[in-house]
Amino acid sequence: MPATVVDIWSSVSPEPRSATPPAPEPHEEWPLDGGTAWVYYSPLNRRQLVRPVILSDGFSSGASNLDELWHGLEENGDFRFVSELHAAGRDVIILGYHDRTASIKDNADTAIDCIRRTLAERVGRSKLVVGGFSMGGLVTRYALAKMEQDPSLPDHETALHLSYDSPHHGSWLPVSLQAFVHFAADNWSEDPVVGESLRLFSGLLNSPAAKQMARWYIAKADDTPAPAPERVALLRELEELGGWPRNVRRIGVANGVDTGVGNGVKPDVTAVRGDGQTLTDTWLKTQAQGDQVVARLQKKGGEPFLVNTGGLPEIDGAPGGVFTLPTPNGDPGSFGLAGLLMKLLRNTVDEDVIRTSCFIPTISAVAAGEIDDQKALYKPITPDGSELDAFLCAGRNEAHTTMSEELGAWIVNEIVSSS
């Protein structure tokens, strides 16, 4: 089994890794081309698929893990999402993928396979609810749009598409962090102690799905930040499919606020600094507007390398879902991840670090503006400014894909109202 970010964190964490509690056995398990669907019938429907809700997994390393997915939906927040759907008479189908880093288009084909199987197994004529969390909202958006445009595919018979903190207009990973990952991988990917960890992080950053979601990407530390070719192609092809599924109600939620109030991270401040056995005075800064040195990278005994950006907004502190990674003793966040890597490389890391940053800006999650626009990032969002038919934003800027009662209950109400 490939290493995960939790495995890597446990190698430097002083606390033991806690196992994710097992999920209940699904009533059915469907092997799909490219993934697996786990079916949980509502107790009200007598082991029949009557009112199906398909919930797609998002981006992470390796294959989807049912235990982790169930824990996120039912146990990891303050709202039992599956239980509430079951109480409303909805059958829940959790859609996972063999490779969560694969192209969004490839995993969309798996979602189409799941939709077709659902239609074949459904009893009655109730229309489907289809959607997903984070990248899963994009995967299912593409899948439904493709089913409407491809005459070889059946009618998706879907009434509602939902997205939960999905990067409709792109995600953000600090350029300084991307540059540091590339720099570390170039220098220490064959290190017997840290090589596997660096290859994992580098592989995630350079994966097809990550390139398609990131609004700004660099392939090496001295690149100019820009959309990757994979993202440009995906957006073009999605536009050719109509951009969105046309014959469904589109709803979404954001883990960020709609008031324009940021998360408190200030621009152009040092977020993390490391120095020790392998690094000399290496630091990463938060993103500012205008021309800026966002990172200083130096291998012990080598020359310093400066990472420059220009024309980017103050996006680390923008309203939105913040970057998270599951760990036994807290979330290291985006800049916290850089600190983790510095520790793996046998360095001392400043304790006074900015641990996290905005990951999915609110305006991206509710499709209400372009995230390269400084004013749009920090402007209050109104219903008429969104491409969605309805949306709800969180009352505070919280961890990406947090399942809260505020957002979960709103989605359940929208699903019940759609039929």
Short mmCIF file of C-alpha atoms in Angstrom, two decimals:
data_model
loop_
_atom_site.label_atom_id
_atom_site.label_comp_id
_atom_site.label_asym_id
_atom_site.label_seq_id
_atom_site.Cartn_x
_atom_site.Cartn_y
_atom_site.Cartn_z
CA MET A 1 0.00 0.00 0.00
CA PRO A 2 1.46 3.44 -0.91
CA ALA A 3 2.38 5.85 1.87
CA THR A 4 -0.06 8.61 2.74
CA VAL A 5 0.42 12.03 4.29
CA VAL A 6 -0.70 10.54 7.59
CA ASP A 7 2.00 7.86 7.35
CA ILE A 8 4.61 10.52 6.71
CA TRP A 9 3.41 12.75 9.53
CA SER A 10 3.60 9.80 11.94
CA SER A 11 7.29 9.41 11.09
CA VAL A 12 8.08 12.80 12.68
CA SER A 13 5.20 13.14 15.13
CA PRO A 14 5.86 12.38 18.81
CA GLU A 15 2.30 11.11 19.18
CA PRO A 16 1.11 7.70 17.93
CA ARG A 17 -1.01 7.51 14.83
CA SER A 18 -4.68 6.83 15.49
CA ALA A 19 -6.50 4.45 13.19
CA THR A 20 -9.63 5.70 11.45
CA PRO A 21 -12.67 3.90 12.89
CA PRO A 22 -14.10 1.32 10.47
CA ALA A 23 -17.17 2.21 8.44
CA PRO A 24 -20.30 0.06 8.66
CA GLU A 25 -20.42 -2.65 6.04
CA PRO A 26 -22.18 -1.31 2.95
CA HIS A 27 -25.33 -3.07 1.82
CA GLU A 28 -23.86 -3.36 -1.67
CA GLU A 29 -20.41 -2.81 -3.18
CA TRP A 30 -20.24 -2.09 -6.89
CA PRO A 31 -16.95 -2.58 -8.74
CA LEU A 32 -16.66 0.18 -11.33
CA ASP A 33 -14.26 0.90 -14.15
CA GLY A 34 -11.83 3.11 -12.25
CA GLY A 35 -13.39 2.95 -8.82
CA THR A 36 -15.86 1.50 -6.35
CA ALA A 37 -19.32 2.52 -5.16
CA TRP A 38 -20.52 1.67 -1.65
CA VAL A 39 -24.30 1.59 -1.30
CA TYR A 40 -26.15 2.32 1.95
CA TYR A 41 -29.92 1.93 1.67
CA SER A 42 -32.20 4.08 3.79
CA PRO A 43 -33.96 1.98 6.45
CA LEU A 44 -37.20 3.41 5.07
CA ASN A 45 -36.70 1.78 1.67
CA ARG A 46 -36.45 -1.92 2.63
CA ARG A 47 -33.10 -2.63 0.97
CA GLN A 48 -34.18 -1.09 -2.32
CA LEU A 49 -32.60 1.78 -4.21
CA VAL A 50 -35.50 4.24 -4.29
CA ARG A 51 -34.19 7.80 -3.91
CA PRO A 52 -30.45 7.67 -4.69
CA VAL A 53 -27.90 10.30 -3.65
CA ILE A 54 -24.42 9.83 -5.15
CA LEU A 55 -21.59 11.47 -3.18
CA SER A 56 -18.18 11.55 -4.85
CA ASP A 57 -14.83 11.50 -3.10
CA GLY A 58 -12.31 14.26 -3.81
CA PHE A 59 -8.56 14.67 -4.23
CA SER A 60 -5.97 12.86 -2.12
CA SER A 61 -3.22 10.29 -2.48
CA GLY A 62 -3.92 6.75 -3.66
CA ALA A 63 -7.29 5.05 -3.74
CA SER A 64 -10.44 6.13 -1.92
CA ASN A 65 -10.79 4.71 1.55
CA LEU A 66 -14.33 3.94 2.71
CA ASP A 67 -13.42 4.19 6.40
CA GLU A 68 -12.03 7.70 5.93
CA LEU A 69 -14.97 8.78 3.77
CA TRP A 70 -17.55 7.51 6.23
CA HIS A 71 -15.71 9.13 9.12
CA GLY A 72 -15.70 12.47 7.30
CA LEU A 73 -19.42 12.29 6.55
CA GLU A 74 -20.67 10.90 9.85
CA GLU A 75 -18.10 11.32 12.62
CA ASN A 76 -15.67 14.12 11.84
CA GLY A 77 -17.98 17.11 12.19
CA ASP A 78 -21.05 18.12 14.15
CA PHE A 79 -23.59 16.75 11.67
CA ARG A 80 -24.29 13.12 10.75
CA PHE A 81 -24.80 13.62 7.04
CA VAL A 82 -25.55 10.04 5.95
CA SER A 83 -27.89 9.45 8.90
CA GLU A 84 -29.85 12.61 8.11
CA LEU A 85 -30.17 11.61 4.45
CA HIS A 86 -31.35 8.16 5.51
CA ALA A 87 -33.92 9.69 7.85
CA ALA A 88 -35.24 11.66 4.87
CA GLY A 89 -35.66 8.43 2.87
CA ARG A 90 -32.57 8.93 0.70
CA ASP A 91 -30.26 6.06 -0.22
CA VAL A 92 -26.59 7.04 -0.12
CA ILE A 93 -24.02 5.87 -2.67
CA ILE A 94 -20.45 6.82 -1.78
CA LEU A 95 -18.32 6.95 -4.93
CA GLY A 96 -14.59 6.30 -4.65
CA TYR A 97 -11.73 6.07 -7.14
CA HIS A 98 -8.77 3.78 -7.65
CA ASP A 99 -6.60 6.88 -8.14
CA ARG A 100 -7.74 10.18 -6.65
CA THR A 101 -4.89 12.01 -8.39
CA ALA A 102 -5.97 10.88 -11.87
CA SER A 103 -7.39 13.27 -14.43
CA ILE A 104 -10.77 14.76 -13.55
CA LYS A 105 -11.97 13.56 -16.96
CA ASP A 106 -10.91 9.98 -16.25
CA ASN A 107 -12.65 9.93 -12.88
CA ALA A 108 -15.70 11.55 -14.51
CA ASP A 109 -15.98 8.40 -16.64
CA THR A 110 -16.06 6.40 -13.40
CA ALA A 111 -18.81 8.71 -12.13
CA ILE A 112 -20.76 8.09 -15.34
CA ASP A 113 -20.38 4.35 -14.78
CA CYS A 114 -21.76 4.82 -11.26
CA ILE A 115 -24.72 6.87 -12.52
CA ARG A 116 -25.56 4.22 -15.11
CA ARG A 117 -25.41 1.46 -12.50
CA THR A 118 -27.61 3.53 -10.18
CA LEU A 119 -30.23 4.00 -12.87
CA ALA A 120 -30.19 0.28 -13.63
CA GLU A 121 -30.64 -0.65 -9.94
CA ARG A 122 -33.18 2.06 -9.05
CA VAL A 123 -36.73 1.03 -8.15
CA GLY A 124 -39.26 3.58 -9.39
CA ARG A 125 -38.64 6.80 -11.27
CA SER A 126 -37.23 9.19 -8.66
CA LYS A 127 -34.56 11.41 -10.14
CA LEU A 128 -31.02 11.28 -8.83
CA VAL A 129 -29.02 13.67 -6.71
CA VAL A 130 -25.37 13.68 -7.81
CA GLY A 131 -22.45 15.63 -6.41
CA GLY A 132 -19.31 15.52 -4.38
CA PHE A 133 -16.81 17.02 -2.01
CA SER A 134 -13.94 19.22 -3.14
CA MET A 135 -12.69 17.79 -6.47
CA GLY A 136 -15.70 15.41 -6.42
CA GLY A 137 -17.94 18.37 -7.20
CA LEU A 138 -15.91 19.05 -10.36
CA VAL A 139 -15.77 15.37 -11.35
CA THR A 140 -19.55 14.99 -11.16
CA ARG A 141 -20.15 18.37 -12.81
CA TYR A 142 -18.07 17.21 -15.78
CA ALA A 143 -19.76 13.79 -15.80
CA LEU A 144 -23.30 15.19 -15.94
CA ALA A 145 -22.38 17.76 -18.58
CA LYS A 146 -20.80 15.04 -20.71
CA MET A 147 -23.87 12.82 -20.39
CA GLU A 148 -26.02 15.66 -21.72
CA GLN A 149 -23.80 16.25 -24.75
CA ASP A 150 -22.71 12.72 -25.72
CA PRO A 151 -25.49 10.95 -27.66
CA SER A 152 -23.96 7.55 -26.88
CA LEU A 153 -24.67 8.06 -23.17
CA PRO A 154 -28.07 7.73 -21.48
CA ASP A 155 -30.07 10.52 -19.88
CA HIS A 156 -28.59 11.07 -16.42
CA GLU A 157 -32.09 11.56 -14.94
CA THR A 158 -30.63 13.86 -12.31
CA ALA A 159 -32.61 16.60 -10.59
CA LEU A 160 -29.87 18.21 -8.52
CA HIS A 161 -26.10 18.61 -8.57
CA LEU A 162 -24.36 19.51 -5.31
CA SER A 163 -20.81 20.61 -4.62
CA TYR A 164 -19.19 20.90 -1.20
CA ASP A 165 -16.35 23.43 -1.15
CA SER A 166 -15.40 22.52 -4.72
CA PRO A 167 -12.82 24.56 -6.69
CA HIS A 168 -15.10 25.61 -9.55
CA HIS A 169 -12.84 28.56 -10.30
CA GLY A 170 -9.60 27.00 -9.10
CA SER A 171 -7.70 26.17 -5.93
CA TRP A 172 -4.68 27.81 -4.31
CA LEU A 173 -1.48 26.27 -3.05
CA PRO A 174 1.16 28.90 -2.17
CA VAL A 175 3.77 29.31 -4.89
CA SER A 176 6.41 29.43 -2.15
CA LEU A 177 5.32 25.98 -0.96
CA GLN A 178 5.26 24.56 -4.48
CA ALA A 179 8.77 25.89 -5.08
CA PHE A 180 10.04 24.38 -1.84
CA VAL A 181 8.58 20.96 -2.70
CA HIS A 182 10.29 21.05 -6.11
CA PHE A 183 13.56 22.24 -4.55
CA ALA A 184 13.51 19.50 -1.91
CA ALA A 185 12.59 16.78 -4.40
CA ASP A 186 15.40 17.86 -6.76
CA ASN A 187 17.96 17.62 -3.95
CA TRP A 188 16.82 14.80 -1.67
CA SER A 189 14.37 12.51 -3.54
CA GLU A 190 16.88 9.65 -3.33
CA ASP A 191 17.64 10.17 0.36
CA PRO A 192 17.10 6.80 2.12
CA VAL A 193 15.29 8.48 5.03
CA VAL A 194 13.13 11.16 3.43
CA GLY A 195 13.12 10.21 -0.26
CA GLU A 196 9.79 8.35 -0.18
CA SER A 197 8.08 11.25 1.58
CA LEU A 198 9.40 13.78 -0.91
CA ARG A 199 8.41 11.65 -3.88
CA LEU A 200 4.88 11.37 -2.47
CA PHE A 201 4.44 15.11 -2.00
CA SER A 202 6.01 15.85 -5.36
CA GLY A 203 3.78 13.26 -7.01
CA LEU A 204 0.66 14.81 -5.49
CA LEU A 205 1.66 18.30 -6.58
CA ASN A 206 2.49 17.18 -10.14
CA SER A 207 -0.48 14.83 -10.58
CA PRO A 208 -3.02 15.39 -13.37
CA ALA A 209 -5.83 16.32 -10.96
CA ALA A 210 -3.71 18.79 -8.99
CA LYS A 211 -2.61 20.52 -12.19
CA GLN A 212 -6.22 20.74 -13.37
CA MET A 213 -7.48 22.29 -10.14
CA ALA A 214 -4.66 24.74 -9.36
CA ARG A 215 -5.21 28.30 -10.59
CA TRP A 216 -1.41 28.84 -10.44
CA TYR A 217 1.10 26.03 -10.92
CA ILE A 218 4.87 25.83 -11.31
CA ALA A 219 6.64 22.75 -12.66
CA LYS A 220 9.99 23.79 -11.15
CA ALA A 221 11.13 26.30 -8.57
CA ASP A 222 12.07 29.03 -11.08
CA ASP A 223 8.88 28.81 -13.18
CA THR A 224 6.46 31.69 -13.64
CA PRO A 225 3.15 30.82 -11.91
CA ALA A 226 0.40 30.15 -14.44
CA PRO A 227 -2.39 27.65 -15.16
CA ALA A 228 -0.92 24.30 -16.16
CA PRO A 229 -1.64 23.12 -19.72
CA GLU A 230 -3.79 20.38 -18.19
CA ARG A 231 -6.02 23.00 -16.56
CA VAL A 232 -6.29 25.04 -19.73
CA ALA A 233 -7.37 21.93 -21.66
CA LEU A 234 -9.90 20.89 -19.01
CA LEU A 235 -11.54 24.32 -18.93
CA ARG A 236 -11.75 24.39 -22.71
CA GLU A 237 -13.32 20.93 -22.87
CA LEU A 238 -15.73 21.72 -20.04
CA GLU A 239 -16.81 24.85 -21.88
CA GLU A 240 -17.41 22.76 -25.02
CA LEU A 241 -19.75 20.62 -22.90
CA GLY A 242 -21.72 23.69 -21.88
CA GLY A 243 -19.79 24.49 -18.72
CA TRP A 244 -22.40 22.99 -16.43
CA PRO A 245 -25.13 20.37 -16.68
CA ARG A 246 -28.10 22.34 -18.01
CA ASN A 247 -31.08 20.29 -16.93
CA VAL A 248 -30.40 20.14 -13.18
CA ARG A 249 -30.64 22.47 -10.20
CA ARG A 250 -27.12 23.49 -9.16
CA ILE A 251 -26.40 24.03 -5.48
CA GLY A 252 -23.19 24.39 -3.50
CA VAL A 253 -21.70 25.29 -0.16
CA ALA A 254 -18.43 26.95 0.84
CA ASN A 255 -16.36 26.45 3.98
CA GLY A 256 -15.58 30.15 3.81
CA VAL A 257 -17.64 33.24 4.57
CA ASP A 258 -19.55 35.35 2.04
CA THR A 259 -18.87 38.63 3.84
CA GLY A 260 -15.47 39.29 2.30
CA VAL A 261 -13.73 38.95 5.69
CA GLY A 262 -10.45 37.07 5.40
CA ASN A 263 -8.98 34.36 7.62
CA GLY A 264 -6.47 36.62 9.37
CA VAL A 265 -3.32 35.58 7.48
CA LYS A 266 -1.44 38.76 6.56
CA PRO A 267 0.43 39.18 3.25
CA ASP A 268 4.22 39.32 2.87
CA VAL A 269 5.13 37.86 6.25
CA THR A 270 7.42 34.91 6.91
CA ALA A 271 5.28 31.83 7.41
CA VAL A 272 7.96 29.23 8.10
CA ARG A 273 11.74 29.18 8.38
CA GLY A 274 14.15 26.23 8.62
CA ASP A 275 17.86 25.92 9.30
CA GLY A 276 19.98 22.93 10.26
CA GLN A 277 21.70 19.87 8.84
CA THR A 278 20.50 20.27 5.24
CA LEU A 279 19.09 23.82 4.94
CA THR A 280 20.49 27.29 5.54
CA ASP A 281 18.12 30.17 6.32
CA THR A 282 15.36 28.77 4.11
CA TRP A 283 12.03 30.56 4.43
CA LEU A 284 8.61 30.91 2.81
CA LYS A 285 6.40 34.00 2.86
CA THR A 286 2.68 34.55 2.46
CA GLN A 287 1.49 35.93 -0.85
CA ALA A 288 1.29 39.69 -1.46
CA GLN A 289 0.29 41.82 -4.42
CA GLY A 290 2.90 43.20 -6.77
CA ASP A 291 6.45 41.94 -7.26
CA GLN A 292 7.59 39.88 -4.29
CA VAL A 293 10.24 37.42 -3.15
CA VAL A 294 8.06 34.65 -1.70
CA ALA A 295 10.79 32.18 -0.77
CA ARG A 296 14.48 31.86 -0.07
CA LEU A 297 15.78 28.32 -0.65
CA GLN A 298 19.32 27.25 0.21
CA LYS A 299 20.89 23.84 0.55
CA LYS A 300 23.61 23.60 3.19
CA GLY A 301 26.84 24.60 1.46
CA GLY A 302 25.01 25.77 -1.67
CA GLU A 303 23.98 29.12 -3.10
CA PRO A 304 20.66 30.74 -2.10
CA PHE A 305 17.82 30.71 -4.60
CA LEU A 306 15.06 33.33 -4.51
CA VAL A 307 11.53 32.62 -5.72
CA ASN A 308 9.75 35.62 -7.24
CA THR A 309 6.09 36.29 -8.07
CA GLY A 310 4.23 39.21 -9.56
CA GLY A 311 0.63 40.14 -10.22
CA LEU A 312 -0.94 37.69 -7.75
CA PRO A 313 -3.56 38.68 -5.15
CA GLU A 314 -3.29 38.43 -1.36
CA ILE A 315 -4.86 35.00 -1.50
CA ASP A 316 -3.38 33.24 1.54
CA GLY A 317 -5.62 35.33 3.78
CA ALA A 318 -8.70 35.32 1.54
CA PRO A 319 -12.13 34.11 2.69
CA GLY A 320 -12.53 30.40 2.00
CA GLY A 321 -11.93 26.85 3.11
CA VAL A 322 -8.44 26.57 4.56
CA PHE A 323 -5.86 23.92 3.66
CA THR A 324 -5.97 20.82 5.85
CA LEU A 325 -4.29 17.44 6.12
CA PRO A 326 -5.50 14.66 8.44
CA THR A 327 -2.96 14.04 11.18
CA PRO A 328 -3.06 12.42 14.62
CA ASN A 329 -2.16 15.60 16.50
CA GLY A 330 -3.66 18.43 14.52
CA ASP A 331 -3.66 19.89 11.04
CA PRO A 332 -0.25 21.06 9.77
CA GLY A 333 -1.88 23.25 7.12
CA SER A 334 -0.12 24.42 3.96
CA PHE A 335 2.85 26.19 5.54
CA GLY A 336 2.79 23.65 8.34
CA LEU A 337 3.38 21.06 5.63
CA ALA A 338 6.53 22.94 4.62
CA GLY A 339 7.64 22.84 8.24
CA LEU A 340 6.98 19.10 8.33
CA LEU A 341 9.18 18.59 5.27
CA MET A 342 11.91 20.75 6.78
CA LYS A 343 11.86 18.57 9.90
CA LEU A 344 12.02 15.45 7.77
CA LEU A 345 15.13 16.96 6.19
CA ARG A 346 16.71 17.17 9.67
CA ASN A 347 16.38 20.87 10.31
CA THR A 348 15.14 23.06 13.13
CA VAL A 349 11.94 24.90 12.26
CA ASP A 350 10.83 28.17 13.82
CA GLU A 351 7.95 27.50 16.19
CA ASP A 352 6.22 30.78 15.42
CA VAL A 353 4.91 29.76 11.99
CA ILE A 354 1.78 30.60 10.06
CA ARG A 355 0.42 27.10 9.70
CA THR A 356 -2.28 27.37 7.07
CA SER A 357 -3.75 29.46 4.28
CA CYS A 358 -6.80 29.72 2.07
CA PHE A 359 -7.17 26.65 -0.16
CA ILE A 360 -10.57 27.03 -1.86
CA PRO A 361 -11.58 30.71 -1.95
CA THR A 362 -15.27 31.23 -1.27
CA ILE A 363 -15.80 32.80 -4.68
CA SER A 364 -14.42 29.63 -6.27
CA ALA A 365 -16.59 27.29 -4.20
CA VAL A 366 -19.78 29.13 -5.13
CA ALA A 367 -18.62 30.13 -8.65
CA ALA A 368 -18.98 33.83 -7.96
CA GLY A 369 -15.80 35.35 -9.36
CA GLU A 370 -12.26 34.79 -10.56
CA ILE A 371 -9.75 34.18 -7.79
CA ASP A 372 -7.01 36.20 -9.52
CA ASP A 373 -9.07 39.35 -8.83
CA GLN A 374 -8.01 40.96 -5.53
CA LYS A 375 -11.23 42.94 -5.18
CA ALA A 376 -13.45 39.96 -5.98
CA LEU A 377 -11.68 37.79 -3.39
CA TYR A 378 -12.57 40.17 -0.57
CA LYS A 379 -15.95 41.40 -1.80
CA PRO A 380 -19.23 40.28 -0.18
CA ILE A 381 -21.01 37.70 -2.32
CA THR A 382 -24.63 38.13 -3.38
CA PRO A 383 -26.93 35.41 -4.79
CA ASP A 384 -27.12 37.04 -8.20
CA GLY A 385 -23.33 36.91 -8.54
CA SER A 386 -23.07 33.11 -8.56
CA GLU A 387 -23.34 30.58 -11.36
CA LEU A 388 -25.18 28.31 -8.91
CA ASP A 389 -28.94 28.32 -8.47
CA ALA A 390 -28.53 28.37 -4.69
CA PHE A 391 -25.61 28.36 -2.27
CA LEU A 392 -24.73 28.74 1.38
CA CYS A 393 -21.46 29.95 2.87
CA ALA A 394 -20.14 29.08 6.31
CA GLY A 395 -20.37 31.45 9.23
CA ARG A 396 -16.57 31.40 9.58
CA ASN A 397 -13.54 30.47 7.51
CA GLU A 398 -13.02 26.83 8.48
CA ALA A 399 -11.15 23.73 7.37
CA HIS A 400 -11.81 22.65 3.80
CA THR A 401 -14.73 20.14 3.54
CA THR A 402 -15.63 20.43 7.24
CA MET A 403 -19.04 18.78 7.68
CA SER A 404 -20.96 21.26 9.82
CA GLU A 405 -24.61 21.24 10.85
CA GLU A 406 -24.96 24.65 9.22
CA LEU A 407 -23.95 23.42 5.76
CA GLY A 408 -25.03 19.78 6.01
CA ALA A 409 -28.56 20.55 7.16
CA TRP A 410 -28.98 23.09 4.38
CA ILE A 411 -27.96 20.51 1.76
CA VAL A 412 -30.34 17.88 3.18
CA ASN A 413 -33.18 20.40 3.06
CA GLU A 414 -32.33 21.27 -0.55
CA ILE A 415 -32.29 17.56 -1.48
CA VAL A 416 -35.65 16.91 0.18
CA SER A 417 -37.13 19.98 -1.49
CA SER A 418 -35.91 18.90 -4.93
CA SER A 419 -38.25 15.90 -5.15
#
